[in-house]
Amino acid sequence: MRKDSVIANIADDLGLDNNQLSSRKLRIVSRSAEKYFYIKLDNGNLYIKDRIDRETLCGTEAICSLMFDAMVADPLNIFKITLDIQDINDNSPQFYHDKITLEIIEFTSPGSRFALQSAEDPDIGSNSVQTYELSDNQYFTLTENIRTDGSKYPELVLEKPLDRETQVNHQLILTALDGGNPIRSGTTLLKIIVIDGNDNAPIFTQDMYKVNLKENIPVNSTVIVVNATDNDEGINAQITYSFMKTSGNIHHIGIFSINPNTGEIKIHEHLDFEVTKNYELSVQAKDGGGLVAHCKVLVEVIDVNDNAPEISITSLSSPIPEDSAPGTMIALIEVHDQDSGDNADVDCQIFENVPFNLLSLNNYYKISLKSGIDREKSPFYNITIIATDRGSPPLSSTRFLTLDVSDVNDNPPIFSKSTYVAYVPENNLPGASIFSLQASDPDTGDNAKIIYSISSAITETPSMTSYLSINIETGVLYAQRSFDYEQNKEFIIEVTASDNGFPSLSSNVTLFIHIVDQNDNAPKILYPSPEIGGSAVFEMVPFVSEPGSLITKVVAVDADSGHNSWLSYHFISVSDQNHFVISEYTGEIRTSRIFQEKDTLNCKVVVMVKDNGHPTLSTTTTLSLIIADDFQQVIPKLSNKLKDVETQSNLQFYLVVGLALISLLFIITVMAAIISKCKQPKPLPTFSSLTTNLYPPIDPRTFSMYSDGSLPLPYSYNMCVALDPAEGDFTYMNPSGNVPVENLIDADNTEQAKESLREDFSKNDQVRICQVLLFLSGSIKT
């Protein structure tokens, strides 16, 4: 058949859908047939790829066929296909020698037969040699004889006696004809020489010899000994043996040799069953008189197990997704052994303990997934496939495969801990990194690329993004602003680590951020109250106080915590160090000795409160301690100064009132102008901040200090404070009614002062005395 000729529609023969041939990857799998055939996937036809020569493929074998496999995938199926190669008459009969010479004794009797060389035709059946013809002559005719194997060979028959003296040489044309259509022929020149004597031709004991040889037979081993006899005597009985080459594809000169004297045939080269399974040798025996005889020696080669199995990879899917289901086909391998019989039967197995199965499909083996695989446990598998034949001894071969496992996003990012704790000092620099979170993902590529984000804030903070930010790639946490321990002592956030796979997987972790306190707050004095603007606070000290008597207590707090809030109290300025002492840890001020008549009425002390931080921060307050038994001792000393300051106080009062009236008139004028220019009435503005004072300005340092009972029990102070008795002035404020009387210092004297003041002074006198006391307070402090 010509190239690209259609043999058949293989898809129809196999019952395959033409529309699925491409998707199922129909193809030919064979070691020899691929160069002769091909399949078109669009129509399923099987085509001739190259010229097929039956004689080259099969020689003289009666049946010649090509076997190959048609394989489809998804699902996998393999079809065995056998194509019989039919012979055509494309070869003519051929004689190996262009001229055949026979020597015949002149007195040979008519009817004698002389075997002639056969013509060879590689074709088989009717296309091989069928008949022989001889050119016209008067001495010879041609007849045909059949050997035991069915092959024909010509014999020359002498019809009438020869006369050497009349004609020494006879030249005839021998023609071989086949039975093909058209008939093909081949010729050779038959030269007959008429000689004297030798009237008996050699005769072989058998016209055909058969011998079986193992393909591993050693070189120079004897194959067989042929024997021919001749009834003549002398030189006419001396027989010489030789090979007659008939056809190049049947007789192989060089592999065998024959002893010309004994007829012993030996082997000169190694036999190979896989190359040639049999040989046909044509042997000629020629006597000394020129007569010849022919026989055939058929050598059949017996296979031995000299070929190990061959493993070839037909298809391979690598890498393998780690989420592949069990049963997924990974590879298809072909195992071939050039031997035959049991020597070609092969068993195949996987050497390692791996999650793969090896299933047999005739000469093919399918590697499929036996169980689930995990790339994180094993990113690849090394597989050793061992193929062993059943010969004796068995031969084996190995093939190594590396199957890579491709990653799928089946692992979320993992933090090493479920919670993290970070400690950040307050007053940190904005933008500084404060902590680093790291998650790991055993996947690879984008599946292992982690993105960090703050998913939620457990702390009740208005906007967590204004305080914290995170680097999405590194997981480093940054402070957006400076933290203040006194405002936020702790942040609790939830950080999410998400990979870049599809679908994306994530995990969360809780981060506790504790703000570490720094000593950034100075102590704050609660008592005496700092609202008086730095003016001295007056405390009444009974003159008859015993040493160690509690006078007052300085109360302070520190917004810091820990060591930074540990406070200590110290005197840094006191008029007389021998009068009073202060407790370093409680702030209580007590008398240190009994007072004498010569002791001053007013004693100023400056108390410093400092914390235990580093560096130390402190604050101070000033107290004026008045030593007197009651207010009556203080009032006479103030009377002289009241007269001096009365005139000045009245002047100040008039100035303040005048200034207030002028301001009020100016405001009324402006308001009237604004109202007149407005088209629609508008509500009058409220000047809540504008106040008037009917009294002259008072020095704030003279303001009495009053406590609302903020000191801890058992000490609670609620008192009135007077000036030095020598000044002769005093001030009075009503105590809060919700403070128990028993908590007051010198409560009895205070009640007596109240009654005395109510009896001796009128309301106007009390106002004037307060004004004087406030004024004198400034002068005393200075």
mmCIF file of C-alpha atoms in Angstrom, residues 87-368:
data_model
loop_
_atom_site.group_PDB
_atom_site.id
_atom_site.type_symbol
_atom_site.label_atom_id
_atom_site.label_comp_id
_atom_site.label_asym_id
_atom_site.label_seq_id
_atom_site.Cartn_x
_atom_site.Cartn_y
_atom_site.Cartn_z
ATOM 1 C CA ASP A 87 2.228 -10.858 0.369
ATOM 2 C CA ILE A 88 2.170 -9.362 -3.109
ATOM 3 C CA ASN A 89 4.252 -10.492 -6.058
ATOM 4 C CA ASP A 90 6.863 -7.794 -5.776
ATOM 5 C CA ASN A 91 9.926 -10.082 -6.099
ATOM 6 C CA SER A 92 11.123 -12.056 -9.091
ATOM 7 C CA PRO A 93 12.669 -15.523 -8.838
ATOM 8 C CA GLN A 94 16.434 -15.312 -8.718
ATOM 9 C CA PHE A 95 19.281 -17.730 -9.199
ATOM 10 C CA TYR A 96 22.256 -16.989 -7.091
ATOM 11 C CA HIS A 97 24.702 -17.908 -9.884
ATOM 12 C CA ASP A 98 24.315 -16.369 -13.268
ATOM 13 C CA LYS A 99 25.859 -19.480 -14.760
ATOM 14 C CA ILE A 100 25.614 -23.090 -13.695
ATOM 15 C CA THR A 101 28.213 -25.510 -14.998
ATOM 16 C CA LEU A 102 27.631 -29.272 -15.192
ATOM 17 C CA GLU A 103 30.086 -31.897 -16.261
ATOM 18 C CA ILE A 104 28.423 -35.001 -17.704
ATOM 19 C CA ILE A 105 30.252 -38.117 -18.902
ATOM 20 C CA GLU A 106 29.609 -38.761 -22.524
ATOM 21 C CA PHE A 107 28.460 -42.347 -22.051
ATOM 22 C CA THR A 108 25.886 -41.372 -19.402
ATOM 23 C CA SER A 109 22.779 -43.336 -20.199
ATOM 24 C CA PRO A 110 19.594 -41.517 -21.183
ATOM 25 C CA GLY A 111 17.162 -40.964 -18.323
ATOM 26 C CA SER A 112 19.885 -39.911 -15.926
ATOM 27 C CA ARG A 113 18.920 -37.021 -13.680
ATOM 28 C CA PHE A 114 21.077 -34.113 -12.566
ATOM 29 C CA ALA A 115 19.969 -31.891 -9.719
ATOM 30 C CA LEU A 116 20.129 -28.206 -10.456
ATOM 31 C CA GLN A 117 20.274 -25.197 -8.152
ATOM 32 C CA SER A 118 16.869 -23.887 -7.115
ATOM 33 C CA ALA A 119 15.784 -20.345 -7.745
ATOM 34 C CA GLU A 120 14.749 -18.308 -4.719
ATOM 35 C CA ASP A 121 11.779 -15.996 -4.457
ATOM 36 C CA PRO A 122 11.234 -14.078 -1.185
ATOM 37 C CA ASP A 123 7.525 -14.101 -1.848
ATOM 38 C CA ILE A 124 5.395 -16.865 -0.428
ATOM 39 C CA GLY A 125 2.586 -19.053 -1.644
ATOM 40 C CA SER A 126 1.620 -18.688 -5.244
ATOM 41 C CA ASN A 127 3.892 -15.666 -5.568
ATOM 42 C CA SER A 128 6.959 -17.848 -5.028
ATOM 43 C CA VAL A 129 8.640 -20.073 -7.637
ATOM 44 C CA GLN A 130 6.116 -22.418 -9.192
ATOM 45 C CA THR A 131 7.691 -23.854 -12.366
ATOM 46 C CA TYR A 132 10.970 -24.070 -14.266
ATOM 47 C CA GLU A 133 11.479 -23.975 -18.029
ATOM 48 C CA LEU A 134 14.424 -24.998 -20.159
ATOM 49 C CA SER A 135 15.302 -23.628 -23.550
ATOM 50 C CA ASP A 136 14.710 -25.913 -26.545
ATOM 51 C CA ASN A 137 17.345 -28.550 -27.225
ATOM 52 C CA GLN A 138 17.524 -32.162 -28.380
ATOM 53 C CA TYR A 139 19.469 -33.685 -25.482
ATOM 54 C CA PHE A 140 17.871 -32.512 -22.271
ATOM 55 C CA THR A 141 14.504 -32.009 -20.697
ATOM 56 C CA LEU A 142 13.546 -30.501 -17.369
ATOM 57 C CA THR A 143 11.587 -32.057 -14.595
ATOM 58 C CA GLU A 144 10.702 -30.865 -11.034
ATOM 59 C CA ASN A 145 11.060 -32.652 -7.780
ATOM 60 C CA ILE A 146 9.684 -31.837 -4.340
ATOM 61 C CA ARG A 147 11.650 -31.971 -1.094
ATOM 62 C CA THR A 148 10.204 -33.089 2.177
ATOM 63 C CA ASP A 149 9.595 -29.471 3.182
ATOM 64 C CA GLY A 150 7.462 -28.938 0.075
ATOM 65 C CA SER A 151 9.939 -26.825 -1.868
ATOM 66 C CA LYS A 152 10.528 -27.547 -5.547
ATOM 67 C CA TYR A 153 13.862 -27.950 -7.214
ATOM 68 C CA PRO A 154 14.657 -28.613 -10.896
ATOM 69 C CA GLU A 155 16.344 -31.705 -12.271
ATOM 70 C CA LEU A 156 17.966 -32.009 -15.656
ATOM 71 C CA VAL A 157 17.035 -35.279 -17.492
ATOM 72 C CA LEU A 158 19.231 -36.649 -20.257
ATOM 73 C CA GLU A 159 17.024 -37.674 -23.165
ATOM 74 C CA LYS A 160 19.618 -39.041 -25.628
ATOM 75 C CA PRO A 161 23.270 -40.075 -25.370
ATOM 76 C CA LEU A 162 25.888 -37.385 -25.575
ATOM 77 C CA ASP A 163 28.766 -37.496 -27.986
ATOM 78 C CA ARG A 164 31.768 -35.575 -26.832
ATOM 79 C CA GLU A 165 33.320 -35.765 -30.242
ATOM 80 C CA THR A 166 30.275 -34.213 -31.791
ATOM 81 C CA GLN A 167 29.608 -31.432 -29.268
ATOM 82 C CA VAL A 168 31.650 -30.774 -26.180
ATOM 83 C CA ASN A 169 29.585 -27.869 -24.701
ATOM 84 C CA HIS A 170 25.863 -27.391 -24.443
ATOM 85 C CA GLN A 171 24.482 -23.995 -23.301
ATOM 86 C CA LEU A 172 20.876 -23.846 -22.172
ATOM 87 C CA ILE A 173 18.708 -21.172 -20.522
ATOM 88 C CA LEU A 174 17.061 -22.210 -17.272
ATOM 89 C CA THR A 175 14.042 -20.068 -16.367
ATOM 90 C CA ALA A 176 12.192 -19.971 -13.026
ATOM 91 C CA LEU A 177 8.591 -18.700 -13.042
ATOM 92 C CA ASP A 178 6.439 -17.661 -10.070
ATOM 93 C CA GLY A 179 2.656 -17.819 -9.884
ATOM 94 C CA GLY A 180 1.972 -14.156 -9.327
ATOM 95 C CA ASN A 181 -0.061 -11.826 -11.454
ATOM 96 C CA PRO A 182 1.693 -10.703 -13.510
ATOM 97 C CA ILE A 183 4.131 -13.574 -13.612
ATOM 98 C CA ARG A 184 7.715 -12.783 -12.733
ATOM 99 C CA SER A 185 10.705 -14.843 -13.820
ATOM 100 C CA GLY A 186 14.437 -15.253 -13.370
ATOM 101 C CA THR A 187 17.019 -16.985 -15.570
ATOM 102 C CA THR A 188 20.477 -18.465 -15.405
ATOM 103 C CA LEU A 189 22.835 -19.902 -17.987
ATOM 104 C CA LEU A 190 23.210 -23.660 -17.804
ATOM 105 C CA LYS A 191 26.526 -24.788 -19.297
ATOM 106 C CA ILE A 192 26.956 -28.540 -19.785
ATOM 107 C CA ILE A 193 30.435 -29.906 -20.469
ATOM 108 C CA VAL A 194 30.665 -33.440 -21.854
ATOM 109 C CA ILE A 195 33.561 -35.403 -20.333
ATOM 110 C CA ASP A 196 34.720 -38.951 -20.279
ATOM 111 C CA GLY A 197 34.054 -41.465 -17.383
ATOM 112 C CA ASN A 198 32.492 -40.850 -13.883
ATOM 113 C CA ASP A 199 29.145 -42.329 -14.363
ATOM 114 C CA ASN A 200 27.922 -42.067 -10.713
ATOM 115 C CA ALA A 201 26.962 -38.829 -9.024
ATOM 116 C CA PRO A 202 27.284 -38.312 -5.234
ATOM 117 C CA ILE A 203 24.231 -39.067 -3.111
ATOM 118 C CA PHE A 204 23.470 -37.498 0.336
ATOM 119 C CA THR A 205 22.178 -39.753 3.021
ATOM 120 C CA GLN A 206 19.350 -37.229 3.516
ATOM 121 C CA ASP A 207 18.084 -34.607 1.208
ATOM 122 C CA MET A 208 17.276 -32.398 4.256
ATOM 123 C CA TYR A 209 18.922 -32.179 7.653
ATOM 124 C CA LYS A 210 17.396 -30.520 10.694
ATOM 125 C CA VAL A 211 19.250 -29.361 13.795
ATOM 126 C CA ASN A 212 18.322 -27.337 16.887
ATOM 127 C CA LEU A 213 20.895 -25.028 18.446
ATOM 128 C CA LYS A 214 20.734 -22.991 21.597
ATOM 129 C CA GLU A 215 21.581 -19.401 20.953
ATOM 130 C CA ASN A 216 24.354 -19.513 23.521
ATOM 131 C CA ILE A 217 26.218 -22.302 21.770
ATOM 132 C CA PRO A 218 29.965 -21.626 21.868
ATOM 133 C CA VAL A 219 31.755 -20.487 18.745
ATOM 134 C CA ASN A 220 33.497 -23.294 16.725
ATOM 135 C CA SER A 221 31.030 -25.850 18.033
ATOM 136 C CA THR A 222 29.983 -28.518 15.515
ATOM 137 C CA VAL A 223 26.484 -28.040 14.247
ATOM 138 C CA ILE A 224 26.077 -31.181 12.117
ATOM 139 C CA VAL A 225 28.040 -33.431 9.771
ATOM 140 C CA VAL A 226 26.501 -34.044 6.335
ATOM 141 C CA ASN A 227 27.450 -37.099 4.386
ATOM 142 C CA ALA A 228 27.321 -38.003 0.715
ATOM 143 C CA THR A 229 28.477 -41.222 -1.012
ATOM 144 C CA ASP A 230 29.711 -41.921 -4.509
ATOM 145 C CA ASN A 231 29.853 -45.432 -6.035
ATOM 146 C CA ASP A 232 32.693 -44.515 -8.314
ATOM 147 C CA GLU A 233 36.242 -45.213 -7.536
ATOM 148 C CA GLY A 234 39.355 -43.217 -7.495
ATOM 149 C CA ILE A 235 39.185 -39.561 -8.161
ATOM 150 C CA ASN A 236 35.568 -39.817 -9.227
ATOM 151 C CA ALA A 237 34.658 -40.944 -5.724
ATOM 152 C CA GLN A 238 36.409 -38.072 -3.974
ATOM 153 C CA ILE A 239 33.661 -35.774 -2.713
ATOM 154 C CA THR A 240 34.104 -32.091 -1.889
ATOM 155 C CA TYR A 241 31.518 -30.305 0.264
ATOM 156 C CA SER A 242 30.642 -26.647 -0.055
ATOM 157 C CA PHE A 243 27.895 -24.153 0.645
ATOM 158 C CA MET A 244 25.746 -22.957 -2.161
ATOM 159 C CA LYS A 245 24.515 -19.509 -1.467
ATOM 160 C CA THR A 246 20.975 -19.254 -2.576
ATOM 161 C CA SER A 247 19.589 -16.079 -1.063
ATOM 162 C CA GLY A 248 21.023 -13.490 1.256
ATOM 163 C CA ASN A 249 18.131 -13.611 3.680
ATOM 164 C CA ILE A 250 18.246 -17.362 4.081
ATOM 165 C CA HIS A 251 21.872 -18.439 4.086
ATOM 166 C CA HIS A 252 24.375 -16.496 6.165
ATOM 167 C CA ILE A 253 27.914 -17.097 5.028
ATOM 168 C CA GLY A 254 30.323 -16.263 7.752
ATOM 169 C CA ILE A 255 28.172 -17.579 10.588
ATOM 170 C CA PHE A 256 28.664 -21.184 9.522
ATOM 171 C CA SER A 257 31.550 -23.026 7.886
ATOM 172 C CA ILE A 258 31.787 -26.493 6.318
ATOM 173 C CA ASN A 259 34.757 -28.789 6.111
ATOM 174 C CA PRO A 260 35.136 -29.560 2.385
ATOM 175 C CA ASN A 261 36.456 -33.043 3.045
ATOM 176 C CA THR A 262 34.350 -34.253 5.971
ATOM 177 C CA GLY A 263 31.141 -32.280 5.600
ATOM 178 C CA GLU A 264 31.361 -31.041 9.217
ATOM 179 C CA ILE A 265 29.482 -27.768 9.687
ATOM 180 C CA LYS A 266 30.657 -25.482 12.519
ATOM 181 C CA ILE A 267 29.471 -22.187 13.888
ATOM 182 C CA HIS A 268 31.805 -19.200 13.550
ATOM 183 C CA GLU A 269 29.765 -16.445 15.251
ATOM 184 C CA HIS A 270 27.391 -16.148 18.167
ATOM 185 C CA LEU A 271 23.771 -16.865 17.457
ATOM 186 C CA ASP A 272 21.015 -14.525 18.567
ATOM 187 C CA PHE A 273 17.511 -15.858 18.739
ATOM 188 C CA GLU A 274 16.143 -12.334 18.903
ATOM 189 C CA VAL A 275 17.765 -11.538 15.529
ATOM 190 C CA THR A 276 17.332 -14.783 13.569
ATOM 191 C CA LYS A 277 15.329 -17.730 14.693
ATOM 192 C CA ASN A 278 16.310 -20.196 11.927
ATOM 193 C CA TYR A 279 18.779 -20.661 9.137
ATOM 194 C CA GLU A 280 18.588 -22.636 5.860
ATOM 195 C CA LEU A 281 21.915 -23.877 4.487
ATOM 196 C CA SER A 282 22.290 -25.323 0.966
ATOM 197 C CA VAL A 283 25.120 -27.856 0.826
ATOM 198 C CA GLN A 284 26.651 -29.221 -2.379
ATOM 199 C CA ALA A 285 28.637 -32.441 -2.701
ATOM 200 C CA LYS A 286 30.794 -32.645 -5.804
ATOM 201 C CA ASP A 287 32.856 -35.642 -6.832
ATOM 202 C CA GLY A 288 36.133 -35.623 -8.693
ATOM 203 C CA GLY A 289 34.429 -36.187 -11.965
ATOM 204 C CA GLY A 290 32.302 -33.038 -11.649
ATOM 205 C CA LEU A 291 29.028 -34.606 -10.639
ATOM 206 C CA VAL A 292 27.193 -32.872 -7.813
ATOM 207 C CA ALA A 293 24.453 -33.515 -5.320
ATOM 208 C CA HIS A 294 22.545 -31.032 -3.111
ATOM 209 C CA CYS A 295 20.893 -31.076 0.261
ATOM 210 C CA LYS A 296 19.467 -28.589 2.758
ATOM 211 C CA VAL A 297 20.390 -28.077 6.404
ATOM 212 C CA LEU A 298 17.702 -26.327 8.482
ATOM 213 C CA VAL A 299 19.075 -24.798 11.679
ATOM 214 C CA GLU A 300 16.528 -23.754 14.308
ATOM 215 C CA VAL A 301 17.776 -21.471 17.067
ATOM 216 C CA ILE A 302 16.438 -22.198 20.546
ATOM 217 C CA ASP A 303 15.961 -19.244 22.859
ATOM 218 C CA VAL A 304 17.829 -19.008 26.144
ATOM 219 C CA ASN A 305 17.217 -16.426 28.846
ATOM 220 C CA ASP A 306 19.940 -14.013 27.817
ATOM 221 C CA ASN A 307 17.927 -10.766 27.785
ATOM 222 C CA ALA A 308 16.829 -8.925 30.858
ATOM 223 C CA PRO A 309 13.428 -7.215 30.768
ATOM 224 C CA GLU A 310 13.367 -3.684 29.445
ATOM 225 C CA ILE A 311 11.310 -1.050 31.290
ATOM 226 C CA SER A 312 10.154 1.999 29.383
ATOM 227 C CA ILE A 313 7.965 4.875 30.567
ATOM 228 C CA THR A 314 5.000 5.297 28.296
ATOM 229 C CA SER A 315 3.358 8.154 30.190
ATOM 230 C CA LEU A 316 4.152 9.972 33.420
ATOM 231 C CA SER A 317 2.274 12.571 35.430
ATOM 232 C CA SER A 318 4.666 14.489 37.648
ATOM 233 C CA PRO A 319 4.361 16.496 39.820
ATOM 234 C CA ILE A 320 1.369 14.961 41.562
ATOM 235 C CA PRO A 321 -1.039 17.315 43.359
ATOM 236 C CA GLU A 322 -1.058 16.372 47.008
ATOM 237 C CA ASP A 323 -4.856 16.340 47.068
ATOM 238 C CA SER A 324 -5.055 13.645 44.365
ATOM 239 C CA ALA A 325 -7.623 10.981 45.145
ATOM 240 C CA PRO A 326 -6.580 7.359 45.677
ATOM 241 C CA GLY A 327 -6.728 5.471 42.396
ATOM 242 C CA THR A 328 -5.370 8.365 40.337
ATOM 243 C CA MET A 329 -3.123 7.043 37.564
ATOM 244 C CA ILE A 330 0.426 8.369 37.903
ATOM 245 C CA ALA A 331 2.379 6.547 35.200
ATOM 246 C CA LEU A 332 2.106 3.833 32.583
ATOM 247 C CA ILE A 333 5.163 1.690 31.960
ATOM 248 C CA GLU A 334 5.825 -0.983 29.365
ATOM 249 C CA VAL A 335 7.891 -4.055 30.205
ATOM 250 C CA HIS A 336 9.366 -5.948 27.267
ATOM 251 C CA ASP A 337 11.605 -8.997 27.138
ATOM 252 C CA GLN A 338 13.133 -9.967 23.781
ATOM 253 C CA ASP A 339 13.219 -13.592 24.797
ATOM 254 C CA SER A 340 10.309 -15.917 24.214
ATOM 255 C CA GLY A 341 8.211 -18.303 26.209
ATOM 256 C CA ASP A 342 8.759 -18.325 29.930
ATOM 257 C CA ASN A 343 11.890 -16.283 29.367
ATOM 258 C CA ALA A 344 9.676 -13.423 28.219
ATOM 259 C CA ASP A 345 7.147 -13.635 31.048
ATOM 260 C CA VAL A 346 7.908 -10.758 33.390
ATOM 261 C CA ASP A 347 6.793 -9.927 36.910
ATOM 262 C CA CYS A 348 7.071 -6.325 38.020
ATOM 263 C CA GLN A 349 7.014 -4.795 41.483
ATOM 264 C CA ILE A 350 7.866 -1.618 43.414
ATOM 265 C CA PHE A 351 10.764 -2.059 45.819
ATOM 266 C CA GLU A 352 9.986 0.716 48.333
ATOM 267 C CA ASN A 353 7.096 1.021 50.735
ATOM 268 C CA VAL A 354 5.380 3.941 49.036
ATOM 269 C CA PRO A 355 1.711 4.927 48.681
ATOM 270 C CA PHE A 356 1.514 3.636 45.104
ATOM 271 C CA ASN A 357 0.089 0.517 43.477
ATOM 272 C CA LEU A 358 1.501 -1.328 40.467
ATOM 273 C CA LEU A 359 -1.258 -2.964 38.426
ATOM 274 C CA SER A 360 -0.606 -5.313 35.499
ATOM 275 C CA LEU A 361 -2.213 -4.719 32.088
ATOM 276 C CA ASN A 362 -0.769 -7.414 29.785
ATOM 277 C CA ASN A 363 2.726 -6.153 29.016
ATOM 278 C CA TYR A 364 1.953 -2.841 30.681
ATOM 279 C CA TYR A 365 1.886 -1.788 34.294
ATOM 280 C CA LYS A 366 -0.106 1.095 35.691
ATOM 281 C CA ILE A 367 1.216 3.046 38.676
ATOM 282 C CA SER A 368 -1.689 4.493 40.616
#
